Every structure is written in C-alpha cells, then in structure tokens.
C-alpha cells in the first residue's frame, strides 16, 4: 500500500479539489471559481479542509465544520468527503475521517455527523464500517429566495452565486 499523507488543503489544491467534487461527488456544476471563492472565505476558527496525497497526487479531500444548534451540544459536521475513484479502497477515506475526528477532538467536540445521499449505498457501507450509525432518514428542501431568470433552475442558480 502507498503512503498516505494527510495535510491541510492549500490554494494550490483547488483545481484538483474541484475535479474531485465534479467527478467523484457528482457536482458537475462545481467550478474552480466557486471553490476558489469558498476556500478564500474559510473560517479557520470553525472549519478545516484536509487533503490526502498519494505519491504526490491529490487522492481525496474532507471539509469539516463546527455545527452549533440550540438543541444539542456542539457537534462537527462533515460537509464533504471525496476520494478519487482510482484511489478508493486504499485507506484514504478512513485516514481523512480520522483526521476530521481528531480536528473535532482538538476543538473539544465529541460528536461528528454527516449526511449522505440516499443513492450512495457504497458510501453508507463505508461510514458504517468506520463506526458511524444512520440515525434517521430525511429529505433536503431547497428554495432560492432571489428571483431566477427564466429557464434557470435552483441548482444552476447555486452554481453562479
């Protein structure tokens, strides 16, 4: 097995992260411009992005944030985890999850949560193998509150904000 290096993401990783979001998470509407803008606005006091490198190539990425709600103690929320299809089943997802869990502990947070699309059954098996339990089924509702141009759907709108 190849050595996996987990490190904080850097601006130079943006093109490869964007490719992972497009090709391995299925977010075709993701553009490098969006990732650049969002990455520049990260708040290091409450979120982190880590990447996995294998032989100098970016193989995966994870984004974790502090998740505060009025009805639970602080939790961490994994906003995204992607591993390149060519590097799957090599321990990269596990290593990224472990680093995110360590980040949570470093921030005195005891619980990590994540959402996973209902069709991502292989991902669900992976999360269960890592000790995560699925505690409920839910739907996501989305509404754009800014008027959309004719023929533009909500997801296209999200991509151009």
PDB file of C-alpha atoms in Angstrom:
ATOM      1  CA  UNK A   1       0.000   0.000   0.000  1.00  0.00           C
ATOM      2  CA  UNK A   2       1.168   3.531  -0.793  1.00  0.00           C
ATOM      3  CA  UNK A   3       1.957   6.025   1.930  1.00  0.00           C
ATOM      4  CA  UNK A   4      -0.898   8.440   2.533  1.00  0.00           C
ATOM      5  CA  UNK A   5      -0.089  11.989   3.593  1.00  0.00           C
ATOM      6  CA  UNK A   6      -2.920  13.937   5.207  1.00  0.00           C
ATOM      7  CA  UNK A   7      -2.371  17.689   5.343  1.00  0.00           C
ATOM      8  CA  UNK A   8      -4.289  20.941   5.400  1.00  0.00           C
ATOM      9  CA  UNK A   9      -5.510  21.970   1.983  1.00  0.00           C
ATOM     10  CA  UNK A  10      -3.765  24.851   0.239  1.00  0.00           C
ATOM     11  CA  UNK A  11      -4.895  27.189  -2.524  1.00  0.00           C
ATOM     12  CA  UNK A  12      -2.725  25.235  -4.961  1.00  0.00           C
ATOM     13  CA  UNK A  13      -5.003  22.206  -4.363  1.00  0.00           C
ATOM     14  CA  UNK A  14      -8.115  23.978  -5.648  1.00  0.00           C
ATOM     15  CA  UNK A  15      -8.060  22.636  -9.241  1.00  0.00           C
ATOM     16  CA  UNK A  16      -7.702  19.059  -8.018  1.00  0.00           C
ATOM     17  CA  UNK A  17     -10.331  19.525  -5.297  1.00  0.00           C
ATOM     18  CA  UNK A  18     -12.728  20.921  -7.892  1.00  0.00           C
ATOM     19  CA  UNK A  19     -12.107  17.876 -10.067  1.00  0.00           C
ATOM     20  CA  UNK A  20     -12.901  15.573  -7.121  1.00  0.00           C
ATOM     21  CA  UNK A  21     -16.134  17.455  -6.411  1.00  0.00           C
ATOM     22  CA  UNK A  22     -17.153  17.222 -10.066  1.00  0.00           C
ATOM     23  CA  UNK A  23     -16.062  13.691 -10.915  1.00  0.00           C
ATOM     24  CA  UNK A  24     -16.250  11.802  -7.640  1.00  0.00           C
ATOM     25  CA  UNK A  25     -19.073  13.555  -5.791  1.00  0.00           C
ATOM     26  CA  UNK A  26     -21.078  14.235  -8.933  1.00  0.00           C
ATOM     27  CA  UNK A  27     -21.355  18.006  -8.595  1.00  0.00           C
ATOM     28  CA  UNK A  28     -20.983  18.840 -12.284  1.00  0.00           C
ATOM     29  CA  UNK A  29     -21.992  22.462 -11.604  1.00  0.00           C
ATOM     30  CA  UNK A  30     -18.909  22.971  -9.405  1.00  0.00           C
ATOM     31  CA  UNK A  31     -16.391  25.344 -10.954  1.00  0.00           C
ATOM     32  CA  UNK A  32     -12.884  26.306  -9.950  1.00  0.00           C
ATOM     33  CA  UNK A  33     -14.148  29.850  -9.395  1.00  0.00           C
ATOM     34  CA  UNK A  34     -16.680  28.615  -6.817  1.00  0.00           C
ATOM     35  CA  UNK A  35     -14.059  26.557  -4.973  1.00  0.00           C
ATOM     36  CA  UNK A  36     -11.608  29.490  -5.001  1.00  0.00           C
ATOM     37  CA  UNK A  37     -14.216  31.840  -3.556  1.00  0.00           C
ATOM     38  CA  UNK A  38     -15.388  29.401  -0.879  1.00  0.00           C
ATOM     39  CA  UNK A  39     -11.838  28.380   0.041  1.00  0.00           C
ATOM     40  CA  UNK A  40     -10.778  32.013   0.434  1.00  0.00           C
ATOM     41  CA  UNK A  41     -13.681  32.553   2.833  1.00  0.00           C
ATOM     42  CA  UNK A  42     -12.941  29.613   5.133  1.00  0.00           C
ATOM     43  CA  UNK A  43     -13.020  30.474   8.834  1.00  0.00           C
ATOM     44  CA  UNK A  44     -10.165  28.511  10.424  1.00  0.00           C
ATOM     45  CA  UNK A  45     -11.658  29.029  13.883  1.00  0.00           C
ATOM     46  CA  UNK A  46     -14.640  26.841  12.975  1.00  0.00           C
ATOM     47  CA  UNK A  47     -13.789  24.744   9.912  1.00  0.00           C
ATOM     48  CA  UNK A  48     -10.966  22.914   8.179  1.00  0.00           C
ATOM     49  CA  UNK A  49     -10.207  21.256   4.862  1.00  0.00           C
ATOM     50  CA  UNK A  50      -7.742  18.385   4.650  1.00  0.00           C
ATOM     51  CA  UNK A  51      -6.421  16.580   1.614  1.00  0.00           C
ATOM     52  CA  UNK A  52      -4.864  13.175   1.136  1.00  0.00           C
ATOM     53  CA  UNK A  53      -1.816  12.814  -1.071  1.00  0.00           C
ATOM     54  CA  UNK A  54      -0.516   9.564  -2.505  1.00  0.00           C
ATOM     55  CA  UNK A  55       2.748   9.669  -4.431  1.00  0.00           C
ATOM     56  CA  UNK A  56       2.409  13.443  -4.812  1.00  0.00           C
ATOM     57  CA  UNK A  57      -1.110  13.219  -6.246  1.00  0.00           C
ATOM     58  CA  UNK A  58      -4.230  14.545  -4.559  1.00  0.00           C
ATOM     59  CA  UNK A  59      -6.345  11.483  -3.813  1.00  0.00           C
ATOM     60  CA  UNK A  60      -9.050  12.830  -1.504  1.00  0.00           C
ATOM     61  CA  UNK A  61     -10.472  15.781   0.397  1.00  0.00           C
ATOM     62  CA  UNK A  62     -12.588  16.322   3.502  1.00  0.00           C
ATOM     63  CA  UNK A  63     -14.270  19.503   4.770  1.00  0.00           C
ATOM     64  CA  UNK A  64     -15.358  19.655   8.409  1.00  0.00           C
ATOM     65  CA  UNK A  65     -17.018  22.430  10.369  1.00  0.00           C
ATOM     66  CA  UNK A  66     -18.257  23.194  13.847  1.00  0.00           C
ATOM     67  CA  UNK A  67     -22.022  22.657  13.913  1.00  0.00           C
ATOM     68  CA  UNK A  68     -23.912  24.648  16.531  1.00  0.00           C
ATOM     69  CA  UNK A  69     -27.633  24.293  17.138  1.00  0.00           C
ATOM     70  CA  UNK A  70     -29.732  25.321  20.119  1.00  0.00           C
ATOM     71  CA  UNK A  71     -30.909  21.801  20.920  1.00  0.00           C
ATOM     72  CA  UNK A  72     -27.602  19.828  21.135  1.00  0.00           C
ATOM     73  CA  UNK A  73     -24.099  20.422  22.429  1.00  0.00           C
ATOM     74  CA  UNK A  74     -21.669  21.478  19.687  1.00  0.00           C
ATOM     75  CA  UNK A  75     -21.031  18.863  17.028  1.00  0.00           C
ATOM     76  CA  UNK A  76     -18.847  18.674  13.962  1.00  0.00           C
ATOM     77  CA  UNK A  77     -20.390  18.345  10.533  1.00  0.00           C
ATOM     78  CA  UNK A  78     -18.561  16.775   7.619  1.00  0.00           C
ATOM     79  CA  UNK A  79     -19.594  18.932   4.699  1.00  0.00           C
ATOM     80  CA  UNK A  80     -17.879  16.842   2.073  1.00  0.00           C
ATOM     81  CA  UNK A  81     -15.677  13.789   1.696  1.00  0.00           C
ATOM     82  CA  UNK A  82     -14.422  12.739  -1.714  1.00  0.00           C
ATOM     83  CA  UNK A  83     -11.873  10.124  -2.705  1.00  0.00           C
ATOM     84  CA  UNK A  84     -10.772   9.763  -6.306  1.00  0.00           C
ATOM     85  CA  UNK A  85     -12.168   6.608  -7.899  1.00  0.00           C
ATOM     86  CA  UNK A  86      -8.652   5.478  -8.778  1.00  0.00           C
ATOM     87  CA  UNK A  87      -7.601   5.595  -5.100  1.00  0.00           C
ATOM     88  CA  UNK A  88     -10.609   4.023  -3.408  1.00  0.00           C
ATOM     89  CA  UNK A  89     -10.262   1.049  -1.038  1.00  0.00           C
ATOM     90  CA  UNK A  90      -6.720   2.075  -0.094  1.00  0.00           C
ATOM     91  CA  UNK A  91      -7.472   3.583   3.327  1.00  0.00           C
ATOM     92  CA  UNK A  92      -7.710   7.180   2.146  1.00  0.00           C
ATOM     93  CA  UNK A  93     -11.304   7.786   3.221  1.00  0.00           C
ATOM     94  CA  UNK A  94     -10.541   6.238   6.610  1.00  0.00           C
ATOM     95  CA  UNK A  95      -7.454   8.411   7.044  1.00  0.00           C
ATOM     96  CA  UNK A  96      -9.391  11.560   6.126  1.00  0.00           C
ATOM     97  CA  UNK A  97     -12.211  10.678   8.536  1.00  0.00           C
ATOM     98  CA  UNK A  98      -9.707  10.030  11.324  1.00  0.00           C
ATOM     99  CA  UNK A  99      -8.132  13.451  10.720  1.00  0.00           C
ATOM    100  CA  UNK A 100     -11.553  15.136  10.786  1.00  0.00           C
ATOM    101  CA  UNK A 101     -12.415  13.299  14.005  1.00  0.00           C
ATOM    102  CA  UNK A 102      -9.111  14.457  15.503  1.00  0.00           C
ATOM    103  CA  UNK A 103      -9.965  18.038  14.492  1.00  0.00           C
ATOM    104  CA  UNK A 104     -13.249  17.676  16.373  1.00  0.00           C
ATOM    105  CA  UNK A 105     -11.453  16.464  19.500  1.00  0.00           C
ATOM    106  CA  UNK A 106      -8.924  19.309  19.217  1.00  0.00           C
ATOM    107  CA  UNK A 107     -11.904  21.694  19.270  1.00  0.00           C
ATOM    108  CA  UNK A 108     -13.463  19.941  22.296  1.00  0.00           C
ATOM    109  CA  UNK A 109     -16.273  18.486  20.212  1.00  0.00           C
ATOM    110  CA  UNK A 110     -17.366  14.930  20.964  1.00  0.00           C
ATOM    111  CA  UNK A 111     -19.703  14.142  18.059  1.00  0.00           C
ATOM    112  CA  UNK A 112     -19.168  14.076  14.298  1.00  0.00           C
ATOM    113  CA  UNK A 113     -22.155  13.960  11.952  1.00  0.00           C
ATOM    114  CA  UNK A 114     -22.548  13.787   8.203  1.00  0.00           C
ATOM    115  CA  UNK A 115     -25.255  13.490   5.591  1.00  0.00           C
ATOM    116  CA  UNK A 116     -25.016  11.144   2.648  1.00  0.00           C
ATOM    117  CA  UNK A 117     -27.324  10.986  -0.353  1.00  0.00           C
ATOM    118  CA  UNK A 118     -29.766   8.089  -0.346  1.00  0.00           C
ATOM    119  CA  UNK A 119     -28.300   6.606  -3.530  1.00  0.00           C
ATOM    120  CA  UNK A 120     -24.720   6.474  -2.207  1.00  0.00           C
ATOM    121  CA  UNK A 121     -25.082   2.984  -0.782  1.00  0.00           C
ATOM    122  CA  UNK A 122     -21.360   2.142  -1.005  1.00  0.00           C
ATOM    123  CA  UNK A 123     -20.587   5.292   0.964  1.00  0.00           C
ATOM    124  CA  UNK A 124     -23.155   4.245   3.564  1.00  0.00           C
ATOM    125  CA  UNK A 125     -21.419   0.888   3.992  1.00  0.00           C
ATOM    126  CA  UNK A 126     -18.097   2.678   4.353  1.00  0.00           C
ATOM    127  CA  UNK A 127     -19.408   5.053   7.035  1.00  0.00           C
ATOM    128  CA  UNK A 128     -20.908   2.158   8.981  1.00  0.00           C
ATOM    129  CA  UNK A 129     -17.563   0.339   8.797  1.00  0.00           C
ATOM    130  CA  UNK A 130     -15.986   3.424  10.370  1.00  0.00           C
ATOM    131  CA  UNK A 131     -18.375   3.346  13.346  1.00  0.00           C
ATOM    132  CA  UNK A 132     -20.979   5.822  12.091  1.00  0.00           C
ATOM    133  CA  UNK A 133     -24.640   4.955  12.582  1.00  0.00           C
ATOM    134  CA  UNK A 134     -27.519   6.159  10.463  1.00  0.00           C
ATOM    135  CA  UNK A 135     -29.991   7.559  12.952  1.00  0.00           C
ATOM    136  CA  UNK A 136     -32.702   8.905  10.653  1.00  0.00           C
ATOM    137  CA  UNK A 137     -33.889   9.389   7.112  1.00  0.00           C
ATOM    138  CA  UNK A 138     -34.576  12.906   5.965  1.00  0.00           C
ATOM    139  CA  UNK A 139     -35.284  14.987   2.902  1.00  0.00           C
ATOM    140  CA  UNK A 140     -33.478  18.147   1.903  1.00  0.00           C
ATOM    141  CA  UNK A 141     -35.595  21.073   0.817  1.00  0.00           C
ATOM    142  CA  UNK A 142     -34.096  23.991  -1.059  1.00  0.00           C
ATOM    143  CA  UNK A 143     -35.524  27.297  -2.208  1.00  0.00           C
ATOM    144  CA  UNK A 144     -33.816  30.196  -3.912  1.00  0.00           C
ATOM    145  CA  UNK A 145     -35.124  33.398  -2.402  1.00  0.00           C
ATOM    146  CA  UNK A 146     -33.742  35.594  -5.180  1.00  0.00           C
ATOM    147  CA  UNK A 147     -35.870  35.582  -8.360  1.00  0.00           C
ATOM    148  CA  UNK A 148     -34.416  33.318 -11.032  1.00  0.00           C
ATOM    149  CA  UNK A 149     -34.070  34.138 -14.684  1.00  0.00           C
ATOM    150  CA  UNK A 150     -36.444  32.274 -16.952  1.00  0.00           C
ATOM    151  CA  UNK A 151     -35.243  28.733 -17.568  1.00  0.00           C
ATOM    152  CA  UNK A 152     -32.709  28.704 -14.699  1.00  0.00           C
ATOM    153  CA  UNK A 153     -33.254  26.000 -12.077  1.00  0.00           C
ATOM    154  CA  UNK A 154     -32.279  26.247  -8.419  1.00  0.00           C
ATOM    155  CA  UNK A 155     -29.134  24.146  -8.792  1.00  0.00           C
ATOM    156  CA  UNK A 156     -27.876  26.187 -11.739  1.00  0.00           C
ATOM    157  CA  UNK A 157     -28.531  29.277  -9.628  1.00  0.00           C
ATOM    158  CA  UNK A 158     -26.429  27.898  -6.778  1.00  0.00           C
ATOM    159  CA  UNK A 159     -23.526  27.393  -9.151  1.00  0.00           C
ATOM    160  CA  UNK A 160     -23.414  31.040 -10.217  1.00  0.00           C
ATOM    161  CA  UNK A 161     -23.702  32.733  -6.828  1.00  0.00           C
TER     162      UNK A 161
END
